[in-house]
PDB file of C-alpha atoms in Angstrom:
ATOM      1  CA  UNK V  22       0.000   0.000   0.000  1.00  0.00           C
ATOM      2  CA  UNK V  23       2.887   2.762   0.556  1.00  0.00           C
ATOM      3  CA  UNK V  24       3.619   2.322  -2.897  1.00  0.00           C
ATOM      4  CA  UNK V  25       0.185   2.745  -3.689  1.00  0.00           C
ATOM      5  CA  UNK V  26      -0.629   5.563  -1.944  1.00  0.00           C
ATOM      6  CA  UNK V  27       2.449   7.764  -2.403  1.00  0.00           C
ATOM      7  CA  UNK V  28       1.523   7.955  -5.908  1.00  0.00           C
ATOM      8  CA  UNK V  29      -1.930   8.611  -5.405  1.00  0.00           C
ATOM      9  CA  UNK V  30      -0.804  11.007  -3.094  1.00  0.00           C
ATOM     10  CA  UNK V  31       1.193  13.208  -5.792  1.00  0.00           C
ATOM     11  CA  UNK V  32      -1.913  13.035  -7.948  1.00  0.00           C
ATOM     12  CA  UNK V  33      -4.208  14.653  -5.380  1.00  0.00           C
ATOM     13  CA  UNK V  34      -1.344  17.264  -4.259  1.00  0.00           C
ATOM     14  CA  UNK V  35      -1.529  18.716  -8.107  1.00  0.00           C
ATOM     15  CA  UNK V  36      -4.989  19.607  -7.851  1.00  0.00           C
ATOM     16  CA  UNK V  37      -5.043  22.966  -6.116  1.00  0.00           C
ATOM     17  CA  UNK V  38      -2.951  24.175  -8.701  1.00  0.00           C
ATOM     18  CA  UNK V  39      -4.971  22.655 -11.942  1.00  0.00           C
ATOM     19  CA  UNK V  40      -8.683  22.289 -10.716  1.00  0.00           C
ATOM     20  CA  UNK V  41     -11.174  24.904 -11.446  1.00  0.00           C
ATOM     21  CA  UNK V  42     -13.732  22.692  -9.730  1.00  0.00           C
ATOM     22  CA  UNK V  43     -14.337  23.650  -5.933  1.00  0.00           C
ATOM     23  CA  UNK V  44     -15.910  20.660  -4.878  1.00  0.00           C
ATOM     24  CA  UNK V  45     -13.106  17.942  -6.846  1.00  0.00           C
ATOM     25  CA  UNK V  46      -9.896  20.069  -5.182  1.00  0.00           C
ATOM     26  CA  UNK V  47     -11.718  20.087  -1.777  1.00  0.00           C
ATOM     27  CA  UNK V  48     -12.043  16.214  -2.317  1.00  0.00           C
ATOM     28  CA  UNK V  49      -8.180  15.752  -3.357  1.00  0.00           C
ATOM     29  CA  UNK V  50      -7.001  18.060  -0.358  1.00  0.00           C
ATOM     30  CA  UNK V  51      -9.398  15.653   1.919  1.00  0.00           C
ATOM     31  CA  UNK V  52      -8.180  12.261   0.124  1.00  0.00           C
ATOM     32  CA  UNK V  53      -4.254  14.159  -0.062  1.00  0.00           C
ATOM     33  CA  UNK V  54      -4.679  14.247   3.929  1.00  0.00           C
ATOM     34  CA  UNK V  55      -5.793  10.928   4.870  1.00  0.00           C
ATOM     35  CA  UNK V  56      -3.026   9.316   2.136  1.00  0.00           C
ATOM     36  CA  UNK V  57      -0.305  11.024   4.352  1.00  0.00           C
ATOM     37  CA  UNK V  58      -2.156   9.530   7.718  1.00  0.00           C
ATOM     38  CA  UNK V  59      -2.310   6.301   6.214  1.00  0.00           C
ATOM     39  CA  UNK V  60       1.679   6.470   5.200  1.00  0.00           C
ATOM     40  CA  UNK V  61       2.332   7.665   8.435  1.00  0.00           C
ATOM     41  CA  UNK V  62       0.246   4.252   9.993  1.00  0.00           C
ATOM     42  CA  UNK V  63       1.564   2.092   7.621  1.00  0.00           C
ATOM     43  CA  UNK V  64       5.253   2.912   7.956  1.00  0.00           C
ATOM     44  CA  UNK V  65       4.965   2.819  11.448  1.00  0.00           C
ATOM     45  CA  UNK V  66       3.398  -0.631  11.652  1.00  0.00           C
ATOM     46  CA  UNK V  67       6.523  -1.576   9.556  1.00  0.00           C
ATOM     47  CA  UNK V  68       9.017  -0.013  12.121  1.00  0.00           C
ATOM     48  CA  UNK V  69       6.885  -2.012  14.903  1.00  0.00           C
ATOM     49  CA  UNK V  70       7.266  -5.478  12.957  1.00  0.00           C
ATOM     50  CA  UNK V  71      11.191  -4.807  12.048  1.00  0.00           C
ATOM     51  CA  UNK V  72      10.323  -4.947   8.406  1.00  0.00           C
ATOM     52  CA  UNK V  73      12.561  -2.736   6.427  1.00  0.00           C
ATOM     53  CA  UNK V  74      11.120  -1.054   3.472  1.00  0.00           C
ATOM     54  CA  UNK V  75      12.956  -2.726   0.558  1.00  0.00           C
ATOM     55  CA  UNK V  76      10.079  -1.194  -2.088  1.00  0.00           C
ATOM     56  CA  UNK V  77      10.254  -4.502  -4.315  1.00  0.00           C
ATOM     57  CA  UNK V  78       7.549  -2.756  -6.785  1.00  0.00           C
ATOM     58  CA  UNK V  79      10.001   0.560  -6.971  1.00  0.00           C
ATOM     59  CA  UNK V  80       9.293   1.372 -11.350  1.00  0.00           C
ATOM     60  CA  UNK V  81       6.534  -0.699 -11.530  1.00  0.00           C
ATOM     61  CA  UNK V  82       3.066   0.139 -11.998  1.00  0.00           C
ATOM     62  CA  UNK V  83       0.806  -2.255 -10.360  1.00  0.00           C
ATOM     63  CA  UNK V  84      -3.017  -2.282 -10.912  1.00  0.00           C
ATOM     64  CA  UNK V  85      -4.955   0.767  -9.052  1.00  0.00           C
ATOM     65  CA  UNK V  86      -1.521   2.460  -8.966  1.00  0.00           C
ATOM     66  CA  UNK V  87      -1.432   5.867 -10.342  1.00  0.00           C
ATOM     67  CA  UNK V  88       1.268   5.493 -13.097  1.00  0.00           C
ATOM     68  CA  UNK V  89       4.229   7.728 -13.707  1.00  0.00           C
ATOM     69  CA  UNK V  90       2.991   8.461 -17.099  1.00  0.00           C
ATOM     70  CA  UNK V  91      -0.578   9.474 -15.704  1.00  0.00           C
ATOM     71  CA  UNK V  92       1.359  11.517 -13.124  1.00  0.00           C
ATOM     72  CA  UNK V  93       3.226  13.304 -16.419  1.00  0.00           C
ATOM     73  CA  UNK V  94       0.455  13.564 -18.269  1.00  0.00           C
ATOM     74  CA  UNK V  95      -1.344  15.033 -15.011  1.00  0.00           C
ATOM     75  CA  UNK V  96       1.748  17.821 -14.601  1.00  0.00           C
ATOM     76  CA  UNK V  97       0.572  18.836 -17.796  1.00  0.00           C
ATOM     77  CA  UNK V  98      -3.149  19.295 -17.822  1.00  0.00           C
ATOM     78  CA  UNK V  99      -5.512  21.819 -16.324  1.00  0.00           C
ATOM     79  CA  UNK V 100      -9.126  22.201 -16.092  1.00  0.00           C
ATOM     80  CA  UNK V 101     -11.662  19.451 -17.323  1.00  0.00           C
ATOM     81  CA  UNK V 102      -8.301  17.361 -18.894  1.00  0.00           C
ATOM     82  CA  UNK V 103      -6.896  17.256 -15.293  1.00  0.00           C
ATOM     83  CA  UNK V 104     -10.129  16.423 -13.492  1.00  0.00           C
ATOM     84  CA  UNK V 105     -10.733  13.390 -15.402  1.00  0.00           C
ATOM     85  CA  UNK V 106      -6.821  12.465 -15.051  1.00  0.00           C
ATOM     86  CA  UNK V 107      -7.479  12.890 -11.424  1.00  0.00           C
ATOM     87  CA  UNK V 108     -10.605  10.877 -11.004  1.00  0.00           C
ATOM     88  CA  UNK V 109      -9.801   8.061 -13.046  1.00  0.00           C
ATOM     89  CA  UNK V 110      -6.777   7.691 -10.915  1.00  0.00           C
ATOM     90  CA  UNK V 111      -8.232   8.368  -7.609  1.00  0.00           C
ATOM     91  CA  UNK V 112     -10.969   5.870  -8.879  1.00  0.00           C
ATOM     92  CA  UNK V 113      -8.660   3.368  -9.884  1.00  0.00           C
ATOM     93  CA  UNK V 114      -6.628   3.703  -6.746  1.00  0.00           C
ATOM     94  CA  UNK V 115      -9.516   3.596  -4.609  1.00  0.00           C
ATOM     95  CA  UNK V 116     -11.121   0.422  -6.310  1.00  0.00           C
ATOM     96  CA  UNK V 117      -7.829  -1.461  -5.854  1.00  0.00           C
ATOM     97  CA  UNK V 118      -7.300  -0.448  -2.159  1.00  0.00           C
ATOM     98  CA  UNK V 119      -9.403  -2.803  -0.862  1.00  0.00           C
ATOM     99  CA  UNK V 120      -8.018  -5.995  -2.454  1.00  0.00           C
ATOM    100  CA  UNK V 121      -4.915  -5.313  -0.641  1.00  0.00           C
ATOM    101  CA  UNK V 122      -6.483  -4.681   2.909  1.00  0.00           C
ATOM    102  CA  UNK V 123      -8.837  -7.941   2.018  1.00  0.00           C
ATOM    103  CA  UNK V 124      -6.270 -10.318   1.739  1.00  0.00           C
ATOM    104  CA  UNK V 125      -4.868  -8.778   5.012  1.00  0.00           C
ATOM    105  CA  UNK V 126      -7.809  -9.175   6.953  1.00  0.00           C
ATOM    106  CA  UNK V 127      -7.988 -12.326   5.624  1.00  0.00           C
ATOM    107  CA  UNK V 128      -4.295 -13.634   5.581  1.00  0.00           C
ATOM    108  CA  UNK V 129      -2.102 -11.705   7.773  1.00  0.00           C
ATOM    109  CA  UNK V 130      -0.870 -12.827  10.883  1.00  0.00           C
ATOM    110  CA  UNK V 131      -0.325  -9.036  13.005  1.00  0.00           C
ATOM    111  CA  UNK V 132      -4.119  -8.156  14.596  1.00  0.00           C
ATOM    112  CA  UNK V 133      -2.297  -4.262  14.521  1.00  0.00           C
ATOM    113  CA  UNK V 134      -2.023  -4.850  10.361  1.00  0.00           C
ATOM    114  CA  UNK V 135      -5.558  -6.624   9.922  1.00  0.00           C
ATOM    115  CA  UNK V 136      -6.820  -3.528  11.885  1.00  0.00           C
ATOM    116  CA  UNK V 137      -5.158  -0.754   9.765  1.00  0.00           C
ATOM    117  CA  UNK V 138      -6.558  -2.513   6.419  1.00  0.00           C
ATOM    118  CA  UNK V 139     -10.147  -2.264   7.873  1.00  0.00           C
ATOM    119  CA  UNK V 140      -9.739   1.105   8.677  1.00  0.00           C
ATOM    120  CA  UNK V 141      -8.096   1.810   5.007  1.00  0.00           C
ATOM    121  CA  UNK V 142     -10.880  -0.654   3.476  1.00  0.00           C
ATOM    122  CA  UNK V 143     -13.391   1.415   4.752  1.00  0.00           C
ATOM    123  CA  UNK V 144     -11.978   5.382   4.306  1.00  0.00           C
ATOM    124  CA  UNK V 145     -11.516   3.885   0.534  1.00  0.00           C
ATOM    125  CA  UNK V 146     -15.241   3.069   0.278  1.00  0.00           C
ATOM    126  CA  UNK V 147     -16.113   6.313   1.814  1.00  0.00           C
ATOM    127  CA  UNK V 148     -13.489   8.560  -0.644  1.00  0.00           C
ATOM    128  CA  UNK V 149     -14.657   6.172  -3.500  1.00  0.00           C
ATOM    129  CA  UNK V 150     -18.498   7.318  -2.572  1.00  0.00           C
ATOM    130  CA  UNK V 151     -17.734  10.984  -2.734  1.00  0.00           C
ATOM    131  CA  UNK V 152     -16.020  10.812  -5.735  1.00  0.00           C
ATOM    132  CA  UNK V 153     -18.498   9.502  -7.573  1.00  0.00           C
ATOM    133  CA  UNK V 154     -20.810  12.076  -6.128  1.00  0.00           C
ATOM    134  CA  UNK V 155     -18.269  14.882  -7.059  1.00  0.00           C
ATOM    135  CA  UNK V 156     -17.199  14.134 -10.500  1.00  0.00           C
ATOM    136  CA  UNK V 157     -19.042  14.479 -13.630  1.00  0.00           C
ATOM    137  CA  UNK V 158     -20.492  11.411 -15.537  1.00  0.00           C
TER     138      UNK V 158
END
């Protein structure tokens, strides 16, 4: 998931800047914040196992992840062309969060770890839910 969400975090953190829509940059700021609590919870569960973080996927774009050639592309846009770069990513990123924290609740072994994916699981269904409501068809 850090992976995951640093990239969706760059996406949202380009929106003040290339949004004319109120309601979609108030969204990224909101999703932008919780990303950075979520790194924050999710690095520090990996200091509390002693797993170092090796980032296997580093260069790779893995499904839901918010490629670097979206992110380009994103740098690049403004207006209506950036909104829908930004809510097809934060859609796709969203979607994909909760296979992730599934096969942790599921799978893993820490009750710390199955707790942080519920809590991700669930703000993903929430941010997924008022995106829909926020962005146009």
């Amino acid at each position: 998931m850090i992976p995951m969400n640093e990239r969706a975090r760059l996406l949202t953190g380009l929106a003040p800047s290339r949004t004319a829509d109120p309601a979609l940059a108030d969204l990224a700021a909101r999703t932008g914040t919780r990303l950075e609590r979520e790194l924050a919870d999710l690095r520090a569960l990996l200091d509390l196992s002693g797993t170092p973080e090796t980032r296997p996927h580093e260069g790779h774009d893995m499904p839901g992840m918010v490629g670097l050639d979206t992110l380009r592309k994103a740098e690049k846009a403004k207006g209506e062309r950036f909104e829908r770069i930004l809510t097809e990513g934060l859609r796709a990123h969203l979607a994909q969060t909760g296979k992730p924290c599934a096969s942790e609740r599921t799978s893993g072994g820490s009750e710390e770890a199955k707790a942080l994916a519920a809590t991700i699981a669930g703000s993903a269904v929430r941010e997924l839910d008022r995106l829909t409501a926020t962005s146009r068809p």
